[in-house]
XYZ file of N, CA and C in Angstrom:
762
model
N -19.242 -2.135 6.982
C -18.767 -1.744 5.658
C -19.598 -2.460 4.599
N -20.016 -1.723 3.577
C -20.941 -2.280 2.607
C -20.260 -3.267 1.673
N -21.093 -4.076 1.040
C -20.559 -5.069 0.109
C -19.867 -4.407 -1.069
N -20.401 -3.249 -1.521
C -19.787 -2.580 -2.659
C -18.364 -2.141 -2.341
N -18.148 -1.613 -1.131
C -16.814 -1.180 -0.751
C -15.887 -2.379 -0.633
N -16.371 -3.476 -0.090
C -15.501 -4.642 0.075
C -15.108 -5.252 -1.264
N -15.782 -4.892 -2.334
C -15.385 -5.361 -3.655
C -14.126 -4.664 -4.149
N -13.786 -3.536 -3.531
C -12.526 -2.874 -3.825
C -11.436 -3.421 -2.909
N -10.181 -3.103 -3.234
C -9.092 -3.387 -2.309
C -9.053 -2.233 -1.302
N -10.071 -2.187 -0.474
C -10.289 -1.100 0.486
C -10.738 -1.714 1.798
N -10.146 -1.255 2.906
C -10.606 -1.749 4.199
C -10.126 -0.867 5.346
N -10.881 -0.962 6.416
C -10.547 -0.329 7.683
C -9.481 -1.182 8.361
N -8.454 -0.546 8.893
C -7.381 -1.272 9.564
C -7.632 -1.414 11.059
N -8.858 -1.197 11.468
C -9.215 -1.384 12.864
C -9.465 -2.842 13.204
N -9.354 -3.151 14.507
C -9.688 -4.481 14.996
C -8.560 -5.478 15.019
N -7.332 -5.066 14.691
C -6.197 -5.990 14.717
C -5.632 -6.064 16.135
N -5.399 -7.274 16.654
C -4.928 -7.415 18.047
C -3.571 -6.751 18.278
N -3.473 -6.045 19.396
C -2.222 -5.412 19.816
C -2.123 -5.559 21.332
N -1.340 -6.505 21.807
C -1.180 -6.666 23.253
C -2.518 -6.829 23.940
N -2.827 -5.886 24.816
C -4.086 -5.901 25.549
C -5.162 -5.055 24.882
N -5.023 -4.781 23.610
C -5.997 -3.963 22.912
C -6.124 -4.359 21.456
N -6.662 -3.423 20.667
C -6.815 -3.619 19.223
C -6.564 -2.281 18.541
N -6.284 -2.341 17.233
C -6.197 -1.103 16.473
C -7.596 -0.492 16.372
N -7.647 0.832 16.466
C -8.925 1.544 16.500
C -9.600 1.524 15.134
N -10.894 1.308 15.151
C -11.684 1.354 13.918
C -11.945 2.812 13.529
N -12.062 3.031 12.222
C -12.443 4.338 11.730
C -11.347 5.381 11.734
N -10.101 4.974 12.001
C -8.994 5.929 12.040
C -8.113 5.848 10.796
N -7.828 4.627 10.349
C -6.898 4.441 9.247
C -7.456 3.405 8.283
N -7.480 3.776 7.008
C -7.971 2.906 5.952
C -6.871 2.715 4.909
N -6.955 1.613 4.189
C -6.053 1.375 3.064
C -6.888 1.135 1.815
N -6.326 1.465 0.656
C -7.132 1.368 -0.557
C -6.266 1.298 -1.802
N -6.849 0.764 -2.870
C -6.295 0.945 -4.199
C -6.553 2.382 -4.629
N -6.016 2.770 -5.789
C -6.246 4.101 -6.314
C -7.645 4.264 -6.876
N -7.986 5.474 -7.306
C -9.374 5.779 -7.676
C -9.813 5.291 -9.050
N -8.931 4.649 -9.807
C -9.285 4.264 -11.176
C -10.554 3.422 -11.238
N -10.730 2.533 -10.281
C -11.847 1.579 -10.352
C -13.043 1.963 -9.491
N -13.022 3.168 -8.894
C -14.149 3.570 -8.053
C -15.381 3.847 -8.922
N -16.480 3.190 -8.613
C -17.742 3.484 -9.293
C -18.423 4.655 -8.601
N -19.443 5.208 -9.253
C -20.174 6.342 -8.668
C -20.782 5.955 -7.328
N -21.314 4.740 -7.248
C -21.913 4.286 -5.990
C -20.854 4.139 -4.912
N -19.709 3.580 -5.272
C -18.634 3.412 -4.300
C -18.091 4.762 -3.835
N -18.042 5.733 -4.728
C -17.592 7.066 -4.341
C -18.534 7.659 -3.295
N -19.820 7.476 -3.478
C -20.779 7.958 -2.479
C -20.531 7.297 -1.128
N -20.242 6.003 -1.155
C -19.983 5.282 0.092
C -18.666 5.733 0.728
N -17.649 5.975 -0.098
C -16.374 6.463 0.419
C -16.532 7.836 1.061
N -17.324 8.677 0.465
C -17.530 10.013 1.013
C -18.167 9.970 2.399
N -18.938 8.917 2.659
C -19.593 8.791 3.964
C -18.594 8.566 5.088
N -17.390 8.100 4.765
C -16.371 7.906 5.799
C -15.751 9.223 6.254
N -16.000 10.294 5.501
C -15.489 11.629 5.838
C -13.966 11.604 6.058
N -13.286 11.064 5.070
C -11.826 10.998 5.118
C -11.236 12.402 5.208
N -10.335 12.608 6.172
C -9.728 13.918 6.390
C -8.358 14.055 5.726
N -7.684 12.928 5.467
C -6.373 12.957 4.814
C -6.250 11.770 3.873
N -5.784 12.019 2.658
C -5.442 10.956 1.715
C -3.924 10.950 1.569
N -3.302 9.846 1.955
C -1.854 9.670 1.839
C -1.614 8.863 0.569
N -1.351 9.557 -0.518
C -1.287 8.958 -1.853
C 0.166 8.676 -2.202
N 0.524 7.404 -2.303
C 1.910 6.994 -2.532
C 2.251 6.815 -4.011
N 1.356 7.203 -4.888
C 1.615 7.059 -6.319
C 2.583 8.135 -6.815
N 3.137 7.901 -7.988
C 3.984 8.903 -8.620
C 3.132 10.070 -9.106
N 3.805 11.170 -9.423
C 3.087 12.315 -9.954
C 2.352 11.984 -11.234
N 2.977 11.174 -12.090
C 2.331 10.794 -13.345
C 1.073 9.971 -13.087
N 1.146 9.040 -12.136
C -0.026 8.233 -11.807
C -1.148 9.104 -11.269
N -0.809 10.051 -10.412
C -1.841 10.932 -9.845
C -2.444 11.820 -10.916
N -1.620 12.269 -11.858
C -2.128 13.123 -12.924
C -3.068 12.354 -13.836
N -2.717 11.101 -14.128
C -3.556 10.299 -15.015
C -4.884 9.926 -14.370
N -4.886 9.717 -13.055
C -6.110 9.320 -12.379
C -6.154 9.987 -10.990
N -6.552 11.260 -10.942
C -6.531 11.992 -9.671
C -7.675 11.584 -8.750
N -7.472 11.809 -7.461
C -8.565 11.721 -6.491
C -9.448 12.953 -6.685
N -10.716 12.737 -6.932
C -11.654 13.849 -7.095
C -12.935 13.630 -6.295
N -12.932 12.618 -5.450
C -14.149 12.248 -4.735
C -14.213 12.836 -3.329
N -13.090 13.318 -2.821
C -13.028 13.737 -1.424
C -13.630 15.130 -1.229
N -13.910 15.466 0.026
C -14.442 16.774 0.365
C -13.345 17.832 0.272
N -13.715 19.112 0.059
C -12.706 20.172 -0.049
C -11.819 20.292 1.191
N -12.339 19.921 2.351
C -11.565 20.033 3.586
C -10.533 18.928 3.743
N -10.576 17.920 2.893
C -9.653 16.790 2.990
C -8.248 17.214 2.556
N -7.254 16.833 3.349
C -5.859 17.098 3.023
C -5.338 15.995 2.093
N -4.836 16.381 0.940
C -4.343 15.415 -0.036
C -2.819 15.490 -0.079
N -2.164 14.406 0.349
C -0.708 14.338 0.382
C -0.215 13.467 -0.756
N 0.450 14.064 -1.723
C 1.050 13.309 -2.815
C 2.488 12.976 -2.465
N 2.727 11.776 -1.958
C 4.049 11.365 -1.486
C 4.603 10.300 -2.419
N 5.394 10.709 -3.384
C 5.860 9.782 -4.414
C 6.726 8.680 -3.830
N 6.348 7.442 -4.115
C 7.179 6.288 -3.790
C 7.469 5.604 -5.119
N 8.590 5.963 -5.711
C 8.915 5.484 -7.056
C 9.555 4.101 -6.995
N 8.851 3.183 -6.394
C 9.357 1.820 -6.240
C 8.278 0.858 -6.701
N 7.905 0.990 -7.958
C 6.836 0.177 -8.530
C 7.175 -0.026 -10.001
N 6.862 -1.186 -10.532
C 7.220 -1.470 -11.922
C 6.581 -0.503 -12.898
N 5.433 0.088 -12.519
C 4.803 1.061 -13.401
C 5.641 2.330 -13.517
N 6.454 2.578 -12.489
C 7.139 3.863 -12.386
C 8.624 3.748 -12.706
N 9.323 2.886 -11.980
C 10.775 2.862 -12.084
C 11.303 1.621 -12.788
N 10.406 0.718 -13.216
C 10.830 -0.650 -13.471
C 11.346 -0.997 -14.841
N 12.145 -0.138 -15.478
C 12.689 -0.513 -16.785
C 13.487 -1.815 -16.705
N 14.323 -1.938 -15.669
C 15.126 -3.153 -15.527
C 14.233 -4.367 -15.292
N 13.215 -4.207 -14.451
C 12.297 -5.313 -14.186
C 11.521 -5.717 -15.419
N 11.079 -4.741 -16.183
C 10.335 -5.056 -17.405
C 11.229 -5.770 -18.416
N 12.468 -5.328 -18.528
C 13.390 -5.985 -19.457
C 13.651 -7.424 -19.032
N 13.721 -7.653 -17.722
C 13.925 -9.006 -17.220
C 12.750 -9.898 -17.622
N 11.537 -9.360 -17.549
C 10.352 -10.140 -17.901
C 10.331 -10.499 -19.394
N 10.955 -9.686 -20.210
C 10.978 -9.959 -21.643
C 11.921 -11.114 -21.999
N 12.774 -11.498 -21.062
C 13.789 -12.501 -21.356
C 13.297 -13.938 -21.215
N 12.116 -14.130 -20.692
C 11.582 -15.482 -20.547
C 10.207 -15.447 -19.929
N 9.512 -16.587 -19.986
C 8.130 -16.638 -19.517
C 7.979 -17.416 -18.209
N 9.093 -17.709 -17.567
C 9.084 -18.432 -16.301
C 8.473 -17.546 -15.210
N 7.456 -18.018 -14.470
C 6.878 -17.215 -13.384
C 7.903 -16.784 -12.336
N 8.964 -17.586 -12.163
C 9.983 -17.239 -11.170
C 10.642 -15.902 -11.486
N 10.705 -15.537 -12.755
C 11.280 -14.243 -13.129
C 10.420 -13.119 -12.566
N 9.105 -13.268 -12.678
C 8.194 -12.242 -12.159
C 8.222 -12.191 -10.643
N 8.313 -13.350 -9.996
C 8.378 -13.383 -8.537
C 9.609 -12.636 -8.046
N 10.755 -12.899 -8.654
C 11.985 -12.216 -8.228
C 11.925 -10.725 -8.556
N 11.284 -10.379 -9.665
C 11.125 -8.974 -10.019
C 10.281 -8.250 -8.972
N 9.217 -8.897 -8.520
C 8.378 -8.310 -7.480
C 9.138 -8.179 -6.160
N 9.925 -9.182 -5.818
C 10.720 -9.100 -4.591
C 11.693 -7.927 -4.652
N 12.287 -7.739 -5.815
C 13.213 -6.617 -5.980
C 12.484 -5.287 -5.806
N 11.274 -5.204 -6.345
C 10.483 -3.987 -6.151
C 10.195 -3.761 -4.676
N 9.824 -4.810 -3.964
C 9.527 -4.682 -2.536
C 10.776 -4.298 -1.743
N 11.928 -4.790 -2.166
C 13.159 -4.414 -1.467
C 13.484 -2.930 -1.644
N 13.005 -2.342 -2.722
C 13.281 -0.927 -2.974
C 12.279 0.002 -2.283
N 11.148 -0.528 -1.865
C 10.109 0.334 -1.295
C 10.532 0.988 0.013
N 11.133 0.277 0.980
C 11.471 0.947 2.239
C 12.314 2.202 2.060
N 13.323 2.154 1.205
C 14.162 3.324 0.993
C 13.410 4.465 0.344
N 12.572 4.151 -0.628
C 11.793 5.185 -1.309
C 10.746 5.794 -0.389
N 10.226 4.994 0.510
C 9.193 5.445 1.439
C 9.774 6.245 2.607
N 11.041 6.010 2.925
C 11.645 6.520 4.156
C 11.453 8.018 4.358
N 11.682 8.812 3.324
C 11.647 10.265 3.475
C 10.259 10.812 3.792
N 9.241 9.995 3.595
C 7.866 10.465 3.799
C 7.321 10.208 5.206
N 8.033 9.434 6.015
C 7.469 9.073 7.312
C 7.204 10.266 8.229
N 8.059 11.286 8.277
C 7.728 12.419 9.144
C 6.405 13.090 8.779
N 6.119 13.198 7.488
C 4.856 13.805 7.057
C 3.680 12.917 7.441
N 3.823 11.612 7.211
C 2.757 10.679 7.587
C 2.524 10.718 9.091
N 3.610 10.703 9.857
C 3.493 10.726 11.309
C 2.823 12.006 11.795
N 3.243 13.134 11.241
C 2.665 14.417 11.655
C 1.164 14.451 11.383
N 0.770 13.881 10.257
C -0.657 13.815 9.919
C -1.432 13.028 10.965
N -0.880 11.893 11.377
C -1.587 11.034 12.321
C -1.603 11.626 13.726
N -0.492 12.171 14.178
C -0.441 12.666 15.560
C -1.205 13.971 15.725
N -1.436 14.704 14.636
C -2.250 15.917 14.720
C -3.721 15.621 14.451
N -4.048 14.325 14.434
C -5.436 13.867 14.368
C -6.150 14.264 13.080
N -5.395 14.264 11.971
C -6.023 14.486 10.669
C -6.585 13.164 10.166
N -7.478 12.599 10.953
C -8.074 11.306 10.641
C -9.598 11.455 10.612
N -10.262 10.524 9.946
C -9.775 9.308 9.301
C -8.819 9.616 8.151
N -7.783 8.763 8.038
C -6.810 8.886 6.959
C -6.863 7.640 6.087
N -6.595 7.826 4.812
C -6.578 6.726 3.852
C -5.210 6.678 3.193
N -4.604 5.503 3.161
C -3.332 5.288 2.469
C -3.604 4.514 1.190
N -3.098 5.007 0.068
C -3.327 4.296 -1.193
C -2.122 4.395 -2.113
N -2.059 3.469 -3.058
C -1.214 3.595 -4.245
C -2.114 3.253 -5.422
N -1.613 2.630 -6.458
C -2.488 2.288 -7.591
C -3.254 0.999 -7.330
N -2.545 -0.065 -6.971
C -3.205 -1.343 -6.687
C -3.581 -1.484 -5.215
N -2.950 -0.714 -4.358
C -3.236 -0.805 -2.925
C -2.623 -2.016 -2.257
N -1.627 -2.647 -2.925
C -1.101 -3.886 -2.364
C 0.416 -3.878 -2.166
N 1.158 -3.117 -2.956
C 2.619 -3.166 -2.914
C 3.177 -2.004 -2.088
N 3.180 -0.802 -2.633
C 3.639 0.355 -1.869
C 2.781 0.560 -0.626
N 1.480 0.485 -0.805
C 0.582 0.599 0.343
C 0.796 -0.559 1.305
N 0.997 -1.759 0.773
C 1.185 -2.930 1.621
C 2.380 -2.793 2.539
N 3.498 -2.276 2.010
C 4.699 -2.101 2.830
C 4.494 -0.982 3.844
N 3.937 0.140 3.404
C 3.715 1.264 4.316
C 2.816 0.859 5.474
N 1.733 0.176 5.172
C 0.794 -0.253 6.214
C 1.458 -1.275 7.138
N 2.205 -2.211 6.564
C 2.882 -3.224 7.378
C 3.824 -2.585 8.380
N 4.633 -1.630 7.922
C 5.587 -0.976 8.816
C 4.867 -0.160 9.890
N 3.815 0.524 9.488
C 3.072 1.341 10.447
C 2.408 0.470 11.506
N 1.793 -0.625 11.077
C 1.147 -1.518 12.035
C 2.165 -2.157 12.970
N 3.300 -2.570 12.431
C 4.315 -3.174 13.299
C 4.859 -2.157 14.296
N 4.935 -0.895 13.898
C 5.470 0.129 14.784
C 4.582 0.366 15.996
N 3.290 0.026 15.886
C 2.390 0.201 17.031
C 2.129 -1.120 17.748
N 2.823 -2.194 17.334
C 2.765 -3.437 18.088
C 1.962 -4.563 17.501
N 1.429 -4.399 16.289
C 0.708 -5.501 15.646
C 1.728 -6.554 15.213
N 1.449 -7.811 15.458
C 2.394 -8.876 15.112
C 2.415 -9.088 13.597
N 3.524 -9.639 13.125
C 3.641 -9.904 11.699
C 2.623 -10.936 11.229
N 2.212 -11.816 12.093
C 1.171 -12.785 11.722
C -0.093 -12.078 11.275
N -0.547 -11.098 12.058
C -1.777 -10.383 11.715
C -1.549 -9.403 10.575
N -0.350 -8.842 10.496
C -0.030 -7.959 9.378
C -0.110 -8.722 8.062
N 0.451 -9.931 8.037
C 0.396 -10.745 6.825
C -1.043 -11.130 6.477
N -1.842 -11.446 7.482
C -3.242 -11.787 7.220
C -3.957 -10.631 6.532
N -3.704 -9.421 7.015
C -4.334 -8.252 6.380
C -3.773 -8.044 4.970
N -2.462 -8.120 4.826
C -1.822 -7.904 3.526
C -2.366 -8.857 2.465
N -2.529 -10.117 2.825
C -2.959 -11.116 1.852
C -4.394 -10.910 1.370
N -5.167 -10.106 2.089
C -6.517 -9.767 1.623
C -6.466 -8.963 0.328
N -5.325 -8.348 0.053
C -5.200 -7.522 -1.147
C -5.140 -8.332 -2.425
N -5.230 -9.657 -2.327
C -5.352 -10.476 -3.535
C -6.629 -10.115 -4.303
N -7.565 -9.430 -3.631
C -8.817 -9.047 -4.279
C -8.558 -8.155 -5.488
N -7.471 -7.379 -5.476
C -7.196 -6.496 -6.609
C -6.958 -7.314 -7.879
N -6.084 -8.301 -7.809
C -5.837 -9.155 -8.967
C -7.062 -9.955 -9.355
N -7.804 -10.445 -8.357
C -9.027 -11.203 -8.634
C -10.008 -10.351 -9.422
N -10.117 -9.070 -9.033
C -11.036 -8.174 -9.726
C -10.601 -7.929 -11.164
N -9.287 -7.803 -11.380
C -8.792 -7.614 -12.746
C -9.120 -8.816 -13.624
N -8.950 -10.005 -13.060
C -9.247 -11.212 -13.821
C -10.725 -11.305 -14.160
N -11.576 -11.012 -13.162
C -13.027 -11.076 -13.401
C -13.472 -10.035 -14.431
N -12.840 -8.855 -14.365
C -13.254 -7.769 -15.258
C -12.677 -7.906 -16.666
N -11.712 -8.813 -16.838
C -11.099 -8.989 -18.145
C -10.220 -7.825 -18.557
N -9.619 -7.132 -17.576
C -8.807 -5.953 -17.878
C -7.309 -6.242 -17.853
N -6.944 -7.507 -17.677
C -5.527 -7.860 -17.545
C -4.726 -7.444 -18.780
N -5.172 -7.876 -19.964
C -4.394 -7.634 -21.176
C -4.221 -6.146 -21.428
N -5.315 -5.400 -21.361
C -5.230 -3.959 -21.614
C -4.360 -3.274 -20.574
N -4.484 -3.696 -19.325
C -3.705 -3.083 -18.256
C -2.217 -3.293 -18.431
N -1.805 -4.510 -18.776
C -0.385 -4.777 -18.949
C 0.155 -4.138 -20.228
N -0.611 -4.136 -21.279
C -0.150 -3.499 -22.498
C 0.028 -1.994 -22.284
N -0.876 -1.394 -21.516
C -0.786 0.039 -21.248
C 0.406 0.366 -20.351
N 0.626 -0.471 -19.317
C 1.689 -0.192 -18.348
C 3.055 -0.676 -18.802
N 3.098 -1.850 -19.455
C 4.385 -2.482 -19.765
C 4.718 -2.466 -21.255
N 3.693 -2.400 -22.095
C 3.932 -2.444 -23.531
C 4.034 -3.842 -24.094
N 3.820 -4.869 -23.264
C 3.815 -6.257 -23.707
C 3.025 -7.071 -22.694
N 2.727 -8.333 -23.061
C 1.925 -9.190 -22.200
C 2.790 -10.316 -21.649
N 3.057 -10.328 -20.333
C 3.802 -11.438 -19.737
C 3.011 -12.739 -19.825
N 3.658 -13.846 -19.449
C 2.987 -15.143 -19.456
C 1.919 -15.179 -18.359
N 0.948 -16.092 -18.470
C -0.096 -16.180 -17.430
C 0.466 -16.362 -16.028
N 1.490 -17.211 -15.874
C 2.085 -17.404 -14.556
C 2.755 -16.149 -14.041
N 3.369 -15.405 -14.932
C 3.987 -14.145 -14.539
C 2.930 -13.117 -14.148
N 1.835 -13.095 -14.880
C 0.754 -12.167 -14.550
C 0.220 -12.452 -13.151
N 0.025 -13.728 -12.837
C -0.438 -14.089 -11.492
C 0.516 -13.554 -10.426
N 1.811 -13.675 -10.687
C 2.803 -13.197 -9.718
C 2.789 -11.682 -9.607
N 2.556 -10.994 -10.693
C 2.608 -9.532 -10.717
C 1.370 -8.884 -10.122
N 0.195 -9.467 -10.341
C -1.032 -8.851 -9.820
C -1.395 -9.391 -8.442
N -0.703 -10.435 -8.008
C -1.057 -11.074 -6.745
C -0.269 -10.547 -5.562
N -0.511 -11.164 -4.421
C 0.250 -10.883 -3.200
C 0.777 -12.208 -2.671
N 1.979 -12.169 -2.124
C 2.625 -13.350 -1.568
C 3.353 -12.938 -0.297
N 3.360 -13.834 0.671
C 4.038 -13.533 1.925
C 5.506 -13.205 1.688
N 6.148 -13.899 0.745
C 7.573 -13.648 0.547
C 7.860 -12.290 -0.086
N 6.859 -11.642 -0.695
C 7.050 -10.267 -1.163
C 7.256 -9.340 0.033
N 6.307 -9.385 0.960
C 6.401 -8.522 2.136
C 7.624 -8.869 2.974
N 7.934 -10.159 3.042
C 9.125 -10.570 3.787
C 10.405 -10.030 3.147
N 10.398 -9.803 1.831
C 11.557 -9.207 1.171
C 11.778 -7.778 1.651
N 10.676 -7.046 1.860
C 10.794 -5.675 2.377
C 11.320 -5.688 3.807
N 10.801 -6.578 4.635
C 11.290 -6.680 6.014
C 12.776 -7.058 6.037
N 13.168 -7.981 5.196
C 14.569 -8.406 5.152
C 15.480 -7.264 4.738
N 14.997 -6.428 3.825
C 15.800 -5.287 3.392
C 16.001 -4.295 4.535
N 14.975 -4.102 5.349
C 15.102 -3.220 6.519
C 16.129 -3.785 7.490
N 16.085 -5.091 7.701
C 17.075 -5.725 8.586
C 18.482 -5.553 8.016
N 18.616 -5.710 6.709
C 19.931 -5.629 6.069
C 20.483 -4.208 6.076
N 19.634 -3.240 5.716
C 20.111 -1.872 5.546
C 20.087 -1.047 6.837
N 19.136 -1.351 7.730
C 18.958 -0.513 8.915
C 19.041 -1.294 10.229
N 19.279 -2.576 10.172
C 19.343 -3.424 11.372
C 18.038 -3.393 12.159
N 16.931 -3.359 11.455
C 15.632 -3.471 12.098
C 14.772 -2.233 11.935
N 13.494 -2.399 12.229
C 12.510 -1.341 12.006
C 12.725 -0.143 12.926
N 13.163 -0.376 14.160
C 13.407 0.748 15.076
C 14.441 1.705 14.493
N 15.559 1.168 14.021
C 16.603 2.012 13.441
C 16.135 2.638 12.125
N 15.333 1.910 11.378
C 14.784 2.441 10.126
C 13.975 3.702 10.393
N 13.065 3.633 11.370
C 12.241 4.796 11.675
C 13.070 5.934 12.259
N 14.039 5.609 13.089
C 14.919 6.643 13.638
C 15.649 7.364 12.510
N 16.169 6.611 11.559
C 16.876 7.196 10.429
C 15.949 8.058 9.578
N 14.667 7.682 9.553
C 13.682 8.434 8.771
C 13.207 9.697 9.488
N 13.599 9.879 10.741
C 13.201 11.083 11.482
C 11.993 10.911 12.370
N 11.601 9.660 12.638
C 10.496 9.383 13.557
C 11.073 8.908 14.886
N 11.070 9.795 15.890
C 11.624 9.409 17.182
C 10.598 8.630 18.004
N 11.022 8.141 19.161
C 10.144 7.319 20.003
C 8.927 8.099 20.477
N 9.088 9.390 20.731
C 7.952 10.208 21.180
C 6.866 10.256 20.119
N 7.277 10.468 18.882
C 6.305 10.536 17.790
C 5.647 9.179 17.574
N 6.440 8.119 17.622
C 5.876 6.783 17.447
C 4.930 6.441 18.593
N 5.265 6.895 19.790
C 4.364 6.678 20.923
C 3.051 7.407 20.749
N 3.111 8.604 20.186
C 1.886 9.373 19.949
C 1.006 8.689 18.903
N 1.627 8.121 17.875
C 0.865 7.375 16.866
C 0.210 6.165 17.510
N 0.953 5.482 18.353
C 0.431 4.310 19.046
C -0.786 4.688 19.894
N -0.687 5.792 20.623
C -1.803 6.239 21.471
C -3.046 6.551 20.613
N -2.818 7.076 19.430
C -3.934 7.436 18.556
C -4.570 6.228 17.891
N -3.752 5.232 17.536
C -4.257 4.107 16.744
C -4.701 2.906 17.566
N -4.395 2.880 18.865
C -4.685 1.700 19.662
C -5.809 1.961 20.667
N -6.762 1.052 20.714
C -7.798 1.040 21.757
C -7.416 -0.022 22.775
N -7.186 0.386 23.988
C -6.743 -0.550 25.023
C -7.940 -1.064 25.826
N -7.872 -2.349 26.189
C -8.950 -2.962 26.966
C -8.957 -2.444 28.405
């Protein structure tokens, strides 16, 4: 993978240990949305010959910044996951206005992560069908590629046997999105456009960053509401046969 691509919050999910094997390279990718793709990066992305884009952004987000780089044969799935402060977060934004303590932003992010599993649930049959019918390489994205995408990827990887240790290692790589915003000097404009005000520096770090306890909040919510990931997927309409087929597709066994 080229250096230009690695400058994005974009990566191949291959090579993660699973029992006696690893996740297959070149099958599943994760990414931020297309807002920050340069012309050169678009050329590099096109070389991957992505067959399906699983876009977890809201309709408004997709309309404001659509995917236009993919080939005509690529299947574009707009699967709204309205569990992000940009989309549903009036309560979270109001909470941030009440003080500048970073802990307020951390708890706001945890609340967003707790809402993602339920919002994502209805989309799993479509995602599963895409993978088991071999519409790959597939790319999963949201706007930042770290929150909605982070939870979706975490659940999918765990469903095929990747340990939470390795899932967290991959998730934490998404700190590159916030790092890029800081380097580019786009923080103020981005927050003013999305929120209408500028949180404190500590709050901004919490909002653009990734933390293990964010993802753990999503896992805890699954345990609380569904008594574990197996029941969560069953409730979402993904039976063991379908999950087994995904596992066969995504895992390279030694």
